[in-house]
Coordinates of N, CA, C and O in Angstrom, one line a residue:
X206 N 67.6 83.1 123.7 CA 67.8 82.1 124.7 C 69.2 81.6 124.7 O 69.7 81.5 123.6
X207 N 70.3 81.4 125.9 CA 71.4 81.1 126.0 C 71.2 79.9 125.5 O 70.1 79.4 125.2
X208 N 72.6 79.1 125.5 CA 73.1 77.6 125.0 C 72.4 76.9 126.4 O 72.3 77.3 127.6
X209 N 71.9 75.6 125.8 CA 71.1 74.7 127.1 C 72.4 74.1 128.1 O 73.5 73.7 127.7
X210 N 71.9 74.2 129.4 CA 73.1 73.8 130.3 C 73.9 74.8 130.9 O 74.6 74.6 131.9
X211 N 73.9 76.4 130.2 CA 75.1 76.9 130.5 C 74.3 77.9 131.4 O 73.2 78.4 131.3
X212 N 75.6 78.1 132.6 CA 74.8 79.5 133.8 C 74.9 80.2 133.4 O 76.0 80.6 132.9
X213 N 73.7 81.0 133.2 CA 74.2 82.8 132.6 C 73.8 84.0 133.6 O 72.7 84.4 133.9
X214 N 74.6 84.3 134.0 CA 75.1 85.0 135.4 C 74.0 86.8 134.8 O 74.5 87.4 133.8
X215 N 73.3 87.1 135.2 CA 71.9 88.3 134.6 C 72.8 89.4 135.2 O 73.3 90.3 134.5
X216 N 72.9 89.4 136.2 CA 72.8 90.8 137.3 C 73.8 90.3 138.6 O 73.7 89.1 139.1
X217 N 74.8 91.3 139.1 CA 76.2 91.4 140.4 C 75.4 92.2 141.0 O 76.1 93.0 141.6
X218 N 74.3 92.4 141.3 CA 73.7 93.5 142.3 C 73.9 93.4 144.0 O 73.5 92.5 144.6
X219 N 74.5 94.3 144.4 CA 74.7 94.6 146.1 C 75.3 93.0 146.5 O 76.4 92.5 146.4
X220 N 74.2 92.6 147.0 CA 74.7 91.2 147.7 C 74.4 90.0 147.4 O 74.4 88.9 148.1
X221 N 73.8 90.3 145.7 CA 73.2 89.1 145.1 C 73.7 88.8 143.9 O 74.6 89.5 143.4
X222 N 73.2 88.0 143.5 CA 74.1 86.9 141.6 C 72.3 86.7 141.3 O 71.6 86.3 142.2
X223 N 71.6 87.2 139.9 CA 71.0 86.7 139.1 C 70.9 86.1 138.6 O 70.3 86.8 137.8
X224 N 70.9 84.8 137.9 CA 71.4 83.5 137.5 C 70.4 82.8 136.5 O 69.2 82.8 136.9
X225 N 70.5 82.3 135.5 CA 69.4 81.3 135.0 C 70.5 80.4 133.5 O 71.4 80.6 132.7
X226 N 69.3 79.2 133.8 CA 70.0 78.3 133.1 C 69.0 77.8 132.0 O 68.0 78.5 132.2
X227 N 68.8 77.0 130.8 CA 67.6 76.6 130.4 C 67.9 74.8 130.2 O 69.2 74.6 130.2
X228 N 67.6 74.2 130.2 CA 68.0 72.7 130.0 C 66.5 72.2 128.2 O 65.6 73.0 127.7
X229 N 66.8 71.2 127.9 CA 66.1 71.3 126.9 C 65.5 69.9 127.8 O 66.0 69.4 128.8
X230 N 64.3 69.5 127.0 CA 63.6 68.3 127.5 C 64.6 67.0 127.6 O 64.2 66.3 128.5
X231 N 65.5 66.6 127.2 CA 66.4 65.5 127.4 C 67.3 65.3 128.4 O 67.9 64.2 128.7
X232 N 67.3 66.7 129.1 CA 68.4 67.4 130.0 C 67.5 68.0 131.5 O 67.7 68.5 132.6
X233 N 66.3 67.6 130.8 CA 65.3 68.2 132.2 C 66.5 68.0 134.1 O 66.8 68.8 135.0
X234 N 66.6 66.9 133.9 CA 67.0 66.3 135.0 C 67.8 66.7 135.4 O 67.8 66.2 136.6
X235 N 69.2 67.7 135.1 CA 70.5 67.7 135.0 C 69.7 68.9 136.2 O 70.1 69.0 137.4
X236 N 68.5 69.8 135.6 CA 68.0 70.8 136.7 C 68.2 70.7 138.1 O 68.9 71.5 138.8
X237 N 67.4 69.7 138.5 CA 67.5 68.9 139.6 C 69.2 69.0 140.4 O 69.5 69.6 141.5
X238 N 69.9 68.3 139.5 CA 71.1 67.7 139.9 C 71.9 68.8 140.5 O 72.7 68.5 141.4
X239 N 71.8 70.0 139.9 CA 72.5 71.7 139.6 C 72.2 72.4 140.9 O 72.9 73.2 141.5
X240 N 70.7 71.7 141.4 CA 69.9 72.4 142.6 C 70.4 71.8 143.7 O 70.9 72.4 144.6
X241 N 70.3 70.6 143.7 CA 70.9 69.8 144.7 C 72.7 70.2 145.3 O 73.2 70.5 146.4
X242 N 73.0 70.1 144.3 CA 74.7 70.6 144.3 C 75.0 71.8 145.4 O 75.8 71.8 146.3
X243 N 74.0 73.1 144.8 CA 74.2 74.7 144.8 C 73.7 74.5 146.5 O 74.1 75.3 147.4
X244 N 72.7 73.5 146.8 CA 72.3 73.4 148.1 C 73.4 73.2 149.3 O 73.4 73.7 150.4
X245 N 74.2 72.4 148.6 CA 74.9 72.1 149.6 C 76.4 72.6 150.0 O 77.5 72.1 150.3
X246 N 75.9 74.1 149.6 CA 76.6 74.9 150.2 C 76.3 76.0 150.9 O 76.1 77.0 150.2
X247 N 76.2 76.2 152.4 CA 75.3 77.0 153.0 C 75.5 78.1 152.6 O 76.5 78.5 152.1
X248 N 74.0 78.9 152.7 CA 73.9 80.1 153.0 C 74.3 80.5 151.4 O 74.7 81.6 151.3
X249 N 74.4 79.7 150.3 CA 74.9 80.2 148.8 C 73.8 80.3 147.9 O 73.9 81.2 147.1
X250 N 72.6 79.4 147.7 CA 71.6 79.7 147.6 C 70.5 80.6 147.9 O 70.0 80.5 149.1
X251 N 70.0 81.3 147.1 CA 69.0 82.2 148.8 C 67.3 81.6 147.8 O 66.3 81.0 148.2
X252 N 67.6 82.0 146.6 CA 66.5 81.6 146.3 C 66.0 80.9 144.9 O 66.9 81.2 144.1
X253 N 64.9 80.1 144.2 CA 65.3 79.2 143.2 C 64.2 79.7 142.7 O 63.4 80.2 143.6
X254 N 63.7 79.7 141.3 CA 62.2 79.2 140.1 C 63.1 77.9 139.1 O 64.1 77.7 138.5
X255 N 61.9 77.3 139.4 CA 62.4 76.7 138.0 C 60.9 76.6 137.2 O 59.9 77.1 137.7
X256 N 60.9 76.1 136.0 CA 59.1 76.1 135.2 C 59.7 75.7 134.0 O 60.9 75.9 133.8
X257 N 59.0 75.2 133.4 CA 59.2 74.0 132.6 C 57.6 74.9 131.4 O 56.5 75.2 131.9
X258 N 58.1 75.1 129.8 CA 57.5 75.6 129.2 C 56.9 74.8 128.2 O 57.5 73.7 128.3
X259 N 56.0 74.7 127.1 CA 55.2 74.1 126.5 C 55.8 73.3 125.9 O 55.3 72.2 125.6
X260 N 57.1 73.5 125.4 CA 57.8 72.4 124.7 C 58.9 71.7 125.5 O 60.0 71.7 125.0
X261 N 58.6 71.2 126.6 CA 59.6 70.7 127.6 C 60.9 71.1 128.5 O 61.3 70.4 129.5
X262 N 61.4 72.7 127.8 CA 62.6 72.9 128.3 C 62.1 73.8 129.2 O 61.3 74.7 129.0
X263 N 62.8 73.5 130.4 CA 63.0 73.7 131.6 C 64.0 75.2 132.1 O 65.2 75.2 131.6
X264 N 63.5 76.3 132.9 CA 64.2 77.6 132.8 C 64.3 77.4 134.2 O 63.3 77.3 134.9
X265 N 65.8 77.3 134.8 CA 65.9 77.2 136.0 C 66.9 79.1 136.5 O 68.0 79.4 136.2
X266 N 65.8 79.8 137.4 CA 66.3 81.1 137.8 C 66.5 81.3 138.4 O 65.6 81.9 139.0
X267 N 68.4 81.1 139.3 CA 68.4 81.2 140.8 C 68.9 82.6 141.2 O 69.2 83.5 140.3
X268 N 69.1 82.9 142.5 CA 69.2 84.0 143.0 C 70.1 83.6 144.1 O 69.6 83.2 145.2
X269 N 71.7 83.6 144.1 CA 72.9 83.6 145.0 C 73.1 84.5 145.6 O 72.6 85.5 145.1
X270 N 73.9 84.4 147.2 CA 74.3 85.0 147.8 C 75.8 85.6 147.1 O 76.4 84.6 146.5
X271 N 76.5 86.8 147.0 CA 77.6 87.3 147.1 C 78.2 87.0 147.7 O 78.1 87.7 148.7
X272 N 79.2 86.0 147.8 CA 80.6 85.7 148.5 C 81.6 86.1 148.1 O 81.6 86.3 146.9
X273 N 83.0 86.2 148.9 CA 84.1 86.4 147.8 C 84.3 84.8 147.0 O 84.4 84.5 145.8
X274 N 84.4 84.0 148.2 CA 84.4 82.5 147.3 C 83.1 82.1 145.4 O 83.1 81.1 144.8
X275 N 82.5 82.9 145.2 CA 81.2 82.6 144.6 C 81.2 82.1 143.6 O 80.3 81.5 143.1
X276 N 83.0 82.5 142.5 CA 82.7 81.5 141.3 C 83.9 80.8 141.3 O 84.5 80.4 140.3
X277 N 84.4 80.3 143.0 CA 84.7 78.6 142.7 C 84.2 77.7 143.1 O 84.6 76.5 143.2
X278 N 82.5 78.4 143.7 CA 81.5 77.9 144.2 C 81.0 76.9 143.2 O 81.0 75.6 143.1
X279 N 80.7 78.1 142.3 CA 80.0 77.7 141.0 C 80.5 76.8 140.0 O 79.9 76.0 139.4
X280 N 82.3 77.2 139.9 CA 82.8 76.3 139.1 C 82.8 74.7 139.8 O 82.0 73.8 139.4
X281 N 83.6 74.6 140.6 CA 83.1 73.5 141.5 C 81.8 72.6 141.3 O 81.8 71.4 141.2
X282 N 80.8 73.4 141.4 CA 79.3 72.7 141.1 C 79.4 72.4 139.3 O 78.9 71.3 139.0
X283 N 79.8 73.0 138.5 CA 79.6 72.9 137.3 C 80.5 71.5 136.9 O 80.2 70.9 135.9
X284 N 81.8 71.1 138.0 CA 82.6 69.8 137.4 C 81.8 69.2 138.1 O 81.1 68.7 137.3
X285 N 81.4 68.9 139.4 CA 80.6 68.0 140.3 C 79.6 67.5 139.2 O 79.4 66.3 138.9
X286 N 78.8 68.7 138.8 CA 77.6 68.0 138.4 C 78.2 67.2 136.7 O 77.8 66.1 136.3
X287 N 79.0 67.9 136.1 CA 79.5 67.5 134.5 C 80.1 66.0 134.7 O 80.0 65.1 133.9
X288 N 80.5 66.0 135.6 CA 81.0 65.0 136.4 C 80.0 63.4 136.4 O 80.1 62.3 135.9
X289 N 79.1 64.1 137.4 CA 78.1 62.9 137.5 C 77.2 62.9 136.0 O 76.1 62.4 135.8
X290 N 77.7 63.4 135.3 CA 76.3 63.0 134.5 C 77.2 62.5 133.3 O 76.6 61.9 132.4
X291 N 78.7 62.5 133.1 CA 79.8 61.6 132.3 C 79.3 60.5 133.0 O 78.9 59.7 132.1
X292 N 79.1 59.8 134.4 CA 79.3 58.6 134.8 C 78.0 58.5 134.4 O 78.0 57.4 133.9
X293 N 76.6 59.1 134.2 CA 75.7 58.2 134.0 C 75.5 57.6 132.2 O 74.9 56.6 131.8
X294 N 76.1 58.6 131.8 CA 75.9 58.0 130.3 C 77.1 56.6 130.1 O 77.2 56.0 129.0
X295 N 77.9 56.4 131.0 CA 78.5 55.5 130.1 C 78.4 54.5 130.9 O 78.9 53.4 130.4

C-alpha cells in the first residue's frame, strides 16, 4: 500500500492516467476534497471509484484524461487541496 494521501500515478496508457490514492480513516474526507478539486477542471477527469475497506481507509481510483497540461493539473490540485486543509486545522 502507498503512503496515505499521496497520488500514485499506475499506468500513461494512450490517452489515459491510472491513478489511486488511499487516505486512512482520519483523512477520509481529504477524498472528497481531491474529487471536488480534479472536477473542476473540464474534461480532466473521465472517471472515479472510491470504497472505503473494513478498517476505514478509503481507496480513491481515478482515471484522467491525457493532456499536455496534466501534471500542473495535478500539482495545482495537490497545493489547492494541501492548502485548504492547513487552513482547517488551525
Amino acid at each position: 500500500m502507498s503512503q496515505e494521501g499521496t497520488l500514485n500515478i499506475e499506468s500513461l496508457s494512450g490517452s489515459s492516467i491510472e491513478a489511486t490514492m488511499w487516505f486512512g480513516p482520519m483523512r477520509a474526507k481529504e477524498c472528497s476534497i481531491w474529487l471536488l478539486h480534479l472536477l473542476d477542471h473540464p474534461n480532466f477527469l473521465e472517471r472515479f471509484v472510491c470504497k472505503r475497506n473494513t478498517q476505514g481507509k478509503v481507496k480513491l481510483k481515478l482515471t484522467l484524461k491525457k493532456r499536455s497540461d496534466w501534471e500542473s493539473l495535478l500539482a495545482d490540485t495537490k497545493l489547492t487541496v494541501a492548502s485548504l486543509i492547513m487552513k482547517t486545522k488551525s
